[in-house]
Short mmCIF file of C-alpha atoms in Angstrom, two decimals:
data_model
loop_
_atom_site.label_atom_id
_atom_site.label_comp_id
_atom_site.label_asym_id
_atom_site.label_seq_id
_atom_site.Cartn_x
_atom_site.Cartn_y
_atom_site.Cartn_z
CA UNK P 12 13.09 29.47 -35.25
CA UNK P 13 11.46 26.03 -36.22
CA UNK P 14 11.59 23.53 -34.21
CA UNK P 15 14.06 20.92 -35.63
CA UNK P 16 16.60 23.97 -35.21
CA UNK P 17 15.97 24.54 -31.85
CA UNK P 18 16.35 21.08 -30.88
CA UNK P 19 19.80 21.00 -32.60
CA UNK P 20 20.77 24.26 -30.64
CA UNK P 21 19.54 22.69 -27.38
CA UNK P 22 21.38 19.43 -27.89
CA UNK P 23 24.61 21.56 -28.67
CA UNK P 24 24.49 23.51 -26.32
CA UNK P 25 23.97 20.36 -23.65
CA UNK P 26 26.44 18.67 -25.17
CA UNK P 27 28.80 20.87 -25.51
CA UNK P 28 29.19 21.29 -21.65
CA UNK P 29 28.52 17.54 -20.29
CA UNK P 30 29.54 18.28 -16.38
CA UNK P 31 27.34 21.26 -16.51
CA UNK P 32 24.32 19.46 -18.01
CA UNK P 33 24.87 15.84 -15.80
CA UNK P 34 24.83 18.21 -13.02
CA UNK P 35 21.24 20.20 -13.67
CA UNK P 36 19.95 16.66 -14.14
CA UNK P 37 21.44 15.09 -10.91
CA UNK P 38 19.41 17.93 -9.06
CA UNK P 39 16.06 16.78 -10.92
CA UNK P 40 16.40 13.33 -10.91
CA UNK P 41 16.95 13.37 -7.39
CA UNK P 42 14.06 14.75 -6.49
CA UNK P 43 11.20 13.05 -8.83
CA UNK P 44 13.20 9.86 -8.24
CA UNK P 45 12.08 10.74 -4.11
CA UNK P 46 8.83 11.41 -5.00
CA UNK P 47 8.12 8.43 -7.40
CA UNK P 48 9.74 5.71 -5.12
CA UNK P 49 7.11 7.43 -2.20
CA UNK P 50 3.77 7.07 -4.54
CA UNK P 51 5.04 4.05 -6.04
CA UNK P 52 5.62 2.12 -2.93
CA UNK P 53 2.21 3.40 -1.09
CA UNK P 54 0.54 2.67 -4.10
CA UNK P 55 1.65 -0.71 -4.18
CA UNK P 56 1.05 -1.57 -0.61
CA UNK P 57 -2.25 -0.29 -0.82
CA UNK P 58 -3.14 -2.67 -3.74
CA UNK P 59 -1.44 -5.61 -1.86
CA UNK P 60 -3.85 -5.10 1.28
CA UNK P 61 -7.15 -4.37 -1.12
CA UNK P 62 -5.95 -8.20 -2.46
CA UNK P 63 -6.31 -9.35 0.97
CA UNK P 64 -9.58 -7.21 2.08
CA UNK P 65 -11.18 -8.67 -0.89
CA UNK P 66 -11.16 -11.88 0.25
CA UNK P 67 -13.89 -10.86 2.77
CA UNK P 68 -16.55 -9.89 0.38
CA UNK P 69 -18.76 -7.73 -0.33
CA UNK P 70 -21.56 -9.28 2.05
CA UNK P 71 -19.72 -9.28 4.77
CA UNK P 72 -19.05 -8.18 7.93
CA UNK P 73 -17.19 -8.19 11.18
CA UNK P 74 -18.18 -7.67 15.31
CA UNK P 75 -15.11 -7.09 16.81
CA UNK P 76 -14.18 -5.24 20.32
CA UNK P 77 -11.38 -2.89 18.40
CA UNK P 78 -12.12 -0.57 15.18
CA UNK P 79 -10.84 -1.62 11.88
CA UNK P 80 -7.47 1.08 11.54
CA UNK P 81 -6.35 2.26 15.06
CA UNK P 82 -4.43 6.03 14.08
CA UNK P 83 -3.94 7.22 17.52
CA UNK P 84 -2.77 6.29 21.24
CA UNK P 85 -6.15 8.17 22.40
CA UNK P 86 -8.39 5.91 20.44
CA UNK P 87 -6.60 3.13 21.78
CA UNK P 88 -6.54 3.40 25.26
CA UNK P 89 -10.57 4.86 24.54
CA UNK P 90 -11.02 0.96 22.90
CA UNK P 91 -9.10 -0.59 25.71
CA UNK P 92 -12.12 0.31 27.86
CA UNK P 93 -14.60 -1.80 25.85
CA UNK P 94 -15.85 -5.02 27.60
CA UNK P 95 -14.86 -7.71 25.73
CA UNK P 96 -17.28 -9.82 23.49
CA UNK P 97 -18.60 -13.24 24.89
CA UNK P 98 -19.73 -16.57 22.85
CA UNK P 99 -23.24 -15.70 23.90
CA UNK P 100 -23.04 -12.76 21.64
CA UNK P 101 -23.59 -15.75 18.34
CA UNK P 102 -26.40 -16.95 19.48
CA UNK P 103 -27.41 -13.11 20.21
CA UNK P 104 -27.22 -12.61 16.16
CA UNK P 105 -28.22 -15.74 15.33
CA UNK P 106 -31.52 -15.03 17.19
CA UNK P 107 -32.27 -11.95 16.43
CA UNK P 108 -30.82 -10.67 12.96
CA UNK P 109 -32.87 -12.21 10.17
CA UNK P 110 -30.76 -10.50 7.59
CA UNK P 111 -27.35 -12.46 8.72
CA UNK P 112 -27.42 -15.42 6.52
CA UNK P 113 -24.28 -17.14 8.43
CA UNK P 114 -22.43 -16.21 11.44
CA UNK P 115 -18.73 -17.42 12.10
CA UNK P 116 -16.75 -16.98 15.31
CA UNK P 117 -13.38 -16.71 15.42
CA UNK P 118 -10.80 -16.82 17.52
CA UNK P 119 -6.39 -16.85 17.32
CA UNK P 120 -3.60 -17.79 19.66
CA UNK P 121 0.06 -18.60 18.77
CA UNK P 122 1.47 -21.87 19.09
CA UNK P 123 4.24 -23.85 18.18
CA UNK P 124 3.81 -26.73 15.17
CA UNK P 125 5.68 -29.65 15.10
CA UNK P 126 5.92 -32.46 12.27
CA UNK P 127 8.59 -35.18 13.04
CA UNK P 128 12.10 -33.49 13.85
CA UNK P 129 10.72 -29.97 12.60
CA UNK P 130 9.28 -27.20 14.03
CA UNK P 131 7.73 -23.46 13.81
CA UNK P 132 7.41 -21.31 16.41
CA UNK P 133 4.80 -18.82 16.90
CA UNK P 134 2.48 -20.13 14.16
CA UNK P 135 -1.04 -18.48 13.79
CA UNK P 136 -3.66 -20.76 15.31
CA UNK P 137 -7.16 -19.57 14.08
CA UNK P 138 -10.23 -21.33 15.87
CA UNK P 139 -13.59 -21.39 13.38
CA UNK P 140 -16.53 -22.46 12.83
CA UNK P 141 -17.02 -24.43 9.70
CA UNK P 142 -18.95 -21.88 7.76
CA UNK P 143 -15.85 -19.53 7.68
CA UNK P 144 -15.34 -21.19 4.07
CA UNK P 145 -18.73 -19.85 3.18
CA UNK P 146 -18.22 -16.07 4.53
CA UNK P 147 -14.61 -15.61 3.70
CA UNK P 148 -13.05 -16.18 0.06
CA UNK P 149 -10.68 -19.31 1.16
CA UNK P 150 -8.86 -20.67 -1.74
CA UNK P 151 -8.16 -24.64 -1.02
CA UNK P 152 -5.31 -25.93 -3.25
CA UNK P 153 -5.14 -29.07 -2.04
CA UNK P 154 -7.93 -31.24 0.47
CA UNK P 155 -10.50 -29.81 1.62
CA UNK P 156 -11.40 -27.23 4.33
CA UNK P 157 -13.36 -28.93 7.80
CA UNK P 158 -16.87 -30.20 8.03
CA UNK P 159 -19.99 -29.02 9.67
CA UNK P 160 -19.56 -32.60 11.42
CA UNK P 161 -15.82 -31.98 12.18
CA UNK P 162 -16.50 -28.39 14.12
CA UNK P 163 -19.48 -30.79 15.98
CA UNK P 164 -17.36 -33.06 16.90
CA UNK P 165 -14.87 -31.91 17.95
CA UNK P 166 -12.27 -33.83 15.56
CA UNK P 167 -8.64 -32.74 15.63
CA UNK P 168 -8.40 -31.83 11.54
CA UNK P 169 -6.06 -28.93 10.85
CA UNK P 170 -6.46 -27.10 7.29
CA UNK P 171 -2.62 -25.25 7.01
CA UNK P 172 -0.89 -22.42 4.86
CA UNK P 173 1.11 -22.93 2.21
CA UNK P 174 4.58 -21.72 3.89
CA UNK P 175 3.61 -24.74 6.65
CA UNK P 176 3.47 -27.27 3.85
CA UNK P 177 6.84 -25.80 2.21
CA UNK P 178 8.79 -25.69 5.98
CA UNK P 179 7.75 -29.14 7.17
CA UNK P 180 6.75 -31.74 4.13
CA UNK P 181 9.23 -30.58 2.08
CA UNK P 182 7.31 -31.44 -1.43
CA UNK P 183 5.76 -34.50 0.90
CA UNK P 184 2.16 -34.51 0.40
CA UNK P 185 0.91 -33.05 3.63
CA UNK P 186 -2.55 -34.49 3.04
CA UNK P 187 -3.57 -37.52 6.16
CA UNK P 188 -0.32 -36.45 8.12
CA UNK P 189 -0.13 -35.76 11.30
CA UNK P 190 1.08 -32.76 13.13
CA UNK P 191 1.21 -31.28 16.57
CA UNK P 192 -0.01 -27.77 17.39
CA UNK P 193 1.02 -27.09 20.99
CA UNK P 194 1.80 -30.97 22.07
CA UNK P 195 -1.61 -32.19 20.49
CA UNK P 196 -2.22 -34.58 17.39
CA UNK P 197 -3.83 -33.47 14.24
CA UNK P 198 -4.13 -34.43 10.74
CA UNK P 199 -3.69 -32.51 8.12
CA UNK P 200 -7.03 -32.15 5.71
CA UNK P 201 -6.27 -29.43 3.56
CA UNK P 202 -3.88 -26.52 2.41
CA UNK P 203 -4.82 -23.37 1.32
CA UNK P 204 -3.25 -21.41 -1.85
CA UNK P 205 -0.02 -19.29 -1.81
CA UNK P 206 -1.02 -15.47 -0.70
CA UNK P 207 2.41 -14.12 -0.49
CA UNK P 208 2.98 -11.24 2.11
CA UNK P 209 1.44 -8.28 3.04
CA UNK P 210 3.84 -5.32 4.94
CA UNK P 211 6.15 -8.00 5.75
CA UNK P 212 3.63 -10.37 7.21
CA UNK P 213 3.50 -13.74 5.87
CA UNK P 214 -0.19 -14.69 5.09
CA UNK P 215 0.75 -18.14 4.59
CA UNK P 216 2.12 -19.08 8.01
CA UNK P 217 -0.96 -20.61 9.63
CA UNK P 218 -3.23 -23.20 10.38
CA UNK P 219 -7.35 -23.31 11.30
CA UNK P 220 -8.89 -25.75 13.16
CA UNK P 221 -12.70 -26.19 14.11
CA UNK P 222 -13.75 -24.32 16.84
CA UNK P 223 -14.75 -26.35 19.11
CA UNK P 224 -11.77 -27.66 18.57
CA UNK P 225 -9.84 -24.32 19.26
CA UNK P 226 -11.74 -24.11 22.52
CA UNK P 227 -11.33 -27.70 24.23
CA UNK P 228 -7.21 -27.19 23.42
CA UNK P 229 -6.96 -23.33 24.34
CA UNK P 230 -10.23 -22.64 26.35
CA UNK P 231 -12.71 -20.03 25.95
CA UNK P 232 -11.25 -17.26 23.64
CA UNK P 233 -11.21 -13.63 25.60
CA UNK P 234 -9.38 -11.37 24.08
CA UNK P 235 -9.27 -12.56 20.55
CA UNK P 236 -12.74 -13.34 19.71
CA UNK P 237 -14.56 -11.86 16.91
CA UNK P 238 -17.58 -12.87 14.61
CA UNK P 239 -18.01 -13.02 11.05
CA UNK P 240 -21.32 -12.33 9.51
CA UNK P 241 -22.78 -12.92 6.43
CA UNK P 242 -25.72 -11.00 5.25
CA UNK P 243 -28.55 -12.05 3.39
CA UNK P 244 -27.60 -9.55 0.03
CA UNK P 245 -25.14 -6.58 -0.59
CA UNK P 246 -28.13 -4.33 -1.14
CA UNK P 247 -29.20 -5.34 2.61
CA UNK P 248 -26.21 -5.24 3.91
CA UNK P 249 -26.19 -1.96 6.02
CA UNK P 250 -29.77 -2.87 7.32
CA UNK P 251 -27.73 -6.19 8.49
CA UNK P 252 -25.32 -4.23 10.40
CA UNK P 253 -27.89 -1.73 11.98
CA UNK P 254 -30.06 -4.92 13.49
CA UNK P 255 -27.03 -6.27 14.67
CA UNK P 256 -25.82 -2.75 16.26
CA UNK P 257 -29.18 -2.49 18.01
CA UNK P 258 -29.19 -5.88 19.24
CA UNK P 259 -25.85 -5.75 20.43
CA UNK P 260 -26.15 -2.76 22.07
CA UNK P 261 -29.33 -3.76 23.97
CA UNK P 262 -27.65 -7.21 24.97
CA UNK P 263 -24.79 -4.86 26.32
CA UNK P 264 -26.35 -2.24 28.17
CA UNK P 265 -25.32 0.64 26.20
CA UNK P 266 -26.81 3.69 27.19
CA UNK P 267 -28.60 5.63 24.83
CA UNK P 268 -26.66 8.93 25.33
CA UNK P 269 -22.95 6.53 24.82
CA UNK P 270 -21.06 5.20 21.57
CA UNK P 271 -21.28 1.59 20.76
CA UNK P 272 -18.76 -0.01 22.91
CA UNK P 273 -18.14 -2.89 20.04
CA UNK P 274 -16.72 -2.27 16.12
CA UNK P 275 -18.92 -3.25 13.19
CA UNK P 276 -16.31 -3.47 10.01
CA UNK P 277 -16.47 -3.85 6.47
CA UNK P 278 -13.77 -4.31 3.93
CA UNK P 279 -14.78 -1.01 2.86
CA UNK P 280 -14.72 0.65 6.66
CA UNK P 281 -10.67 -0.29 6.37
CA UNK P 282 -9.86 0.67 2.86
CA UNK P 283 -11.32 3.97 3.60
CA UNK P 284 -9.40 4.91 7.10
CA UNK P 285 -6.11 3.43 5.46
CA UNK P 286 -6.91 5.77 2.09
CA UNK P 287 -7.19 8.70 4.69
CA UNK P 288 -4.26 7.88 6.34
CA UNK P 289 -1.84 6.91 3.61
CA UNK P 290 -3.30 9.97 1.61
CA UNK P 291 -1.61 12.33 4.55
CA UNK P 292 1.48 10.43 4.83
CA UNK P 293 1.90 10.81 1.05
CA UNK P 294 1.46 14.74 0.96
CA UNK P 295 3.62 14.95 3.99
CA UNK P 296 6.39 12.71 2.42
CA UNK P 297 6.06 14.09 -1.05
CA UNK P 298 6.08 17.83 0.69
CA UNK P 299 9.78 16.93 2.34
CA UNK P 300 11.15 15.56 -0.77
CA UNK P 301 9.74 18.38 -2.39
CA UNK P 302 12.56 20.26 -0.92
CA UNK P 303 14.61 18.67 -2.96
CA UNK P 304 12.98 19.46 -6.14
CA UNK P 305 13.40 23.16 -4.77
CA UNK P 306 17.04 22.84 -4.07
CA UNK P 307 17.48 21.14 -7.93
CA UNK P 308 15.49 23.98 -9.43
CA UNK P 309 17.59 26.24 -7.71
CA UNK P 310 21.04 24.40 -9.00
CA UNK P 311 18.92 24.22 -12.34
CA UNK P 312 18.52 28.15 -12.50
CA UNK P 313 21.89 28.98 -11.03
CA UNK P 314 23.68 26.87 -13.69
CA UNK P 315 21.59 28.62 -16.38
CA UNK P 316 22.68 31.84 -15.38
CA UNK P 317 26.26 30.78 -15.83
CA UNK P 318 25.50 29.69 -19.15
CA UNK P 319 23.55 32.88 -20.24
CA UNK P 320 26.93 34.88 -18.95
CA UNK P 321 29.56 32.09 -20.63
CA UNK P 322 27.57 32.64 -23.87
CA UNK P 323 27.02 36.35 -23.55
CA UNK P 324 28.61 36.53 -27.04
CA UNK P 325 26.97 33.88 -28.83
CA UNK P 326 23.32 35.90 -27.98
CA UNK P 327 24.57 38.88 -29.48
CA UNK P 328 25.34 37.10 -32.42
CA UNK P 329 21.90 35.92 -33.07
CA UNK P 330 20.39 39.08 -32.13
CA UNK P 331 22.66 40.69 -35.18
CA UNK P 332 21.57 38.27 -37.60
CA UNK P 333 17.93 38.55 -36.92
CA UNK P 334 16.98 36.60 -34.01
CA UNK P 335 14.59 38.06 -31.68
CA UNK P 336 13.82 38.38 -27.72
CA UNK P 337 11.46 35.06 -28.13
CA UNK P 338 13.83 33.17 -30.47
CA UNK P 339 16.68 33.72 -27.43
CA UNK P 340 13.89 33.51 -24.86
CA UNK P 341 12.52 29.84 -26.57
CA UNK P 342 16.05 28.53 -26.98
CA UNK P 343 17.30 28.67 -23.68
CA UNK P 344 13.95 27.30 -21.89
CA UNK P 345 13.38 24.68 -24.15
CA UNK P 346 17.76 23.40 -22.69
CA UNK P 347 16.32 23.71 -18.91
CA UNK P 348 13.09 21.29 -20.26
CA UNK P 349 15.39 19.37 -21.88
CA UNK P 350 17.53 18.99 -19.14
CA UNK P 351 14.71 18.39 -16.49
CA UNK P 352 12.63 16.34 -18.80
CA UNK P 353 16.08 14.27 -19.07
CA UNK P 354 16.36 13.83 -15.15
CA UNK P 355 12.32 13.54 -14.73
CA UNK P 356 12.76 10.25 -17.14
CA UNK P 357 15.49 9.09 -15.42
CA UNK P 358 14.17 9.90 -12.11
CA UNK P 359 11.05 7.90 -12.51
CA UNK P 360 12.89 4.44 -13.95
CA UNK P 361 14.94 5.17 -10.38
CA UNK P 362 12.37 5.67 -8.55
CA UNK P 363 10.04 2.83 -9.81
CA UNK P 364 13.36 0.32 -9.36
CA UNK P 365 13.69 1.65 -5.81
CA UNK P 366 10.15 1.16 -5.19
CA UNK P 367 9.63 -2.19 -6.12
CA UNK P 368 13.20 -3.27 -4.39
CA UNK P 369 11.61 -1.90 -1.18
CA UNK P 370 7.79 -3.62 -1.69
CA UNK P 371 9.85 -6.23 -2.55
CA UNK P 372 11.40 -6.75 1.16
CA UNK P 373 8.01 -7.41 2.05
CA UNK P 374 7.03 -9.73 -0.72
CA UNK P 375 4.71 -7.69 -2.53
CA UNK P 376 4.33 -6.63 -6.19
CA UNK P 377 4.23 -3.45 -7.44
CA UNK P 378 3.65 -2.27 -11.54
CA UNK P 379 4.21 1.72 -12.85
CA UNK P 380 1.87 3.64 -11.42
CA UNK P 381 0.04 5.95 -14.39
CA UNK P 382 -0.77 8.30 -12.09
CA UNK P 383 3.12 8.44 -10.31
CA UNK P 384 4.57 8.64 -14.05
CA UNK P 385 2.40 11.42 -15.15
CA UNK P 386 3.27 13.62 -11.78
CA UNK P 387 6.68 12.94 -12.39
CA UNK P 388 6.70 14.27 -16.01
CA UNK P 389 5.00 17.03 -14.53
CA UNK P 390 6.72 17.84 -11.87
CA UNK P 391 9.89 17.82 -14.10
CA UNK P 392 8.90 20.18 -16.40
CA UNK P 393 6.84 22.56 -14.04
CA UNK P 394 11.34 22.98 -12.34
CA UNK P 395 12.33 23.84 -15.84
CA UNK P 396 9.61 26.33 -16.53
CA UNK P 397 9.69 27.77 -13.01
CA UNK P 398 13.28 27.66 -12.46
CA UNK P 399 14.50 28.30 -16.72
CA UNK P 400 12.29 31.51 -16.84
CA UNK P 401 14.66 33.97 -15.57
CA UNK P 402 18.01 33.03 -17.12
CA UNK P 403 15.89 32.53 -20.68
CA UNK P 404 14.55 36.34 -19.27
CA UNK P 405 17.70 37.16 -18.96
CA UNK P 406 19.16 36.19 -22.19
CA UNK P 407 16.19 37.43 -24.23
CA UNK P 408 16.67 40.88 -23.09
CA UNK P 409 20.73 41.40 -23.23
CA UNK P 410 21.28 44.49 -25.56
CA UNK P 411 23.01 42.93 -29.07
CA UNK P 412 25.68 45.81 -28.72
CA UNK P 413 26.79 45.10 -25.41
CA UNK P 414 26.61 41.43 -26.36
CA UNK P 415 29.09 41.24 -28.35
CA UNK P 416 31.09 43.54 -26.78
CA UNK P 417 31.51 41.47 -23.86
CA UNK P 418 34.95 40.04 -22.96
#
């Protein structure tokens, strides 16, 4: 049986019994359309929050009293014993790590910002040093970021996020205006480039001041302080964190025996903990819509086996005329590909739509994923091989006689 022939057969056939067919395909498509929208969506959120790691570069890193990824209570509530980290602890690093090129600290609080009759509540306020600009990739689309002689003294220069400028200027240029964050005057020096959102967070709703700054408004920083370091190379950079580690550790009285009670993270420290993480939450999401693959391979195998019966006649036919086990056996697996193939193609176009409706709640981007596609082809196929076998089985081995015998 060539295969133009077969085709035509398999089309026929399809065709010929439309409720039947949409059906088997409603079964498929459901499923890869579940599993596509899952690795779709992770896949795109997980390229959204590499965007915003990157920004920290590969040289640095940060000193911080939690971990990078928290993934359970215990580890928590274990962190939530760690004494917090003091001021002191910059000119610690500064001192003593002569691999750390710059060190930034850094501090946040939430405030309220106020320009004429409008407001925001609950804005980020980020307190640091003016060498953040140098350690962290800050795009400035307008003005300029603070000065070493603006974080000296003390001035009261705010550079803001792009939604700030949108909510309160209103295409006003922001630049040499004056704001209030928390009932104090500052002007405006700079704005930083649109970064969109990242799991529903907007990373444009926020404004840094000097440090200095950020301390004579909100006082000494306790719970939010962190440091950013710079070291020297990337090649050096472990042997950057390890002098800082030790000197940290010795400045804290760490006992030998006892974990560091501080975090040392890397761009690279997050992406892998959040790989680990979203790679279990994908197998156990994809494994419960799975079970809806199994339930459409079953409706895919039971509706076969009513068409093997309904054309009981029709095989014996072709077995009279010449046609063999594997020309019967062929025919009838290559309509349950056809007919998952059909709800696999389908299925993914869903399931990419539904994906990037749901990133897109969030404001993020998402494009196909090559590797979602080509497991959704599979998949599809792999239901009408596993579930077509045994009505094709079936088919192929009906006596001819009996065949067309059968009323």
């Amino acid at each position: 049986m060539v295969a133009p022939s077969l085709v035509k057969i398999a089309f026929g056939a399809l065709l010929a019994n439309k409720l039947r067919s949409g059906l088997t395909l409603l079964g498929v498509m459901i499923g890869v359309t579940s599993v596509m929208t899952i690795i779709s969506a992770l896949e795109g959120m997980m390229d959204g929050i590499e965007a915003q790691l990157a920004r920290l570069g590969p040289t640095t890193f940060i000193v911080a009293r939690f971990g990078g990824v928290i993934t359970s209570e215990e580890q928590y509530l274990e962190m939530l014993k760690r004494k917090r980290l003091e001021l002191k602890t910059l000119k610690y690093i500064e001192d003593g790590c002569d691999l750390c090129e710059k060190v930034c600290p850094r501090a946040y609080t939430r405030a309220r910002i106020k320009h004429r009759d409008k407001a925001l509540r609950r804005v980020s306020i980020r307190g640091a040093s003016y060498s953040l600009i140098d350690i962290v990739d800050i795009e400035v689309a307008q003005g300029r970021f603070y000065s070493r002689e603006d974080d000296l003294h003390r001035r009261q220069v705010v550079f803001i996020g792009d939604f700030i400028r949108e909510e309160l200027f209103e295409g006003v240029d922001p630049i040499g205006k004056e704001i209030r964050i928390g009932g104090k005057k500052y002007t405006v020096i700079g704005i930083a480039k649109k970064r969109g959102s990242t799991f529903g967070e907007n990373q444009d709703n926020f404004a840094v001041i000097p440090f200095s700054t950020f301390v004579k408004q909100f006082g000494e920083p306790r719970r939010s302080l962190a440091f950013f370091v710079k070291a020297v190379s990337v090649e050096r950079l472990q042997e950057a964190m390890d002098q800082v580690r030790m000197i940290l550790r010795a400045k804290r009285h760490v006992p030998y025996d006892k974990p560091d009670d501080f975090s040392l993270i890397t761009a690279d420290n997050i992406l892998e903990a959040l790989n680990a993480f979203t790679r279990m939450f994908r197998l156990t999401l994809v494994g419960i819509s799975s079970i809806s693959l199994v339930v459409g391979g079953i409706v895919v195998m039971n509706i076969m086996m009513v068409s093997v019966t309904e054309r009981t006649r029709e095989i014996g036919i072709r077995k009279s005329v010449g046609a063999k086990q594997k020309h019967i056996l062929v025919q009838f697996l290559f309509e349950a590909l056809m007919t998952t193939f059909s709800g696999g193609v389908v299925g993914i176009v869903l399931g990419f739509l539904i994906a990037r409706f749901l990133v897109g709640l969030i404001d993020m981007e998402i494009s196909p994923s090559t590797f979602a596609i080509v497991a959704g082809l599979f998949i599809s196929v792999g239901t009408g091989v596993i579930f077509g076998i045994y009505p094709a089985m079936k088919a192929a081995r009906m006596d001819p006689i009996k065949a067309l015998s059968y009323e």
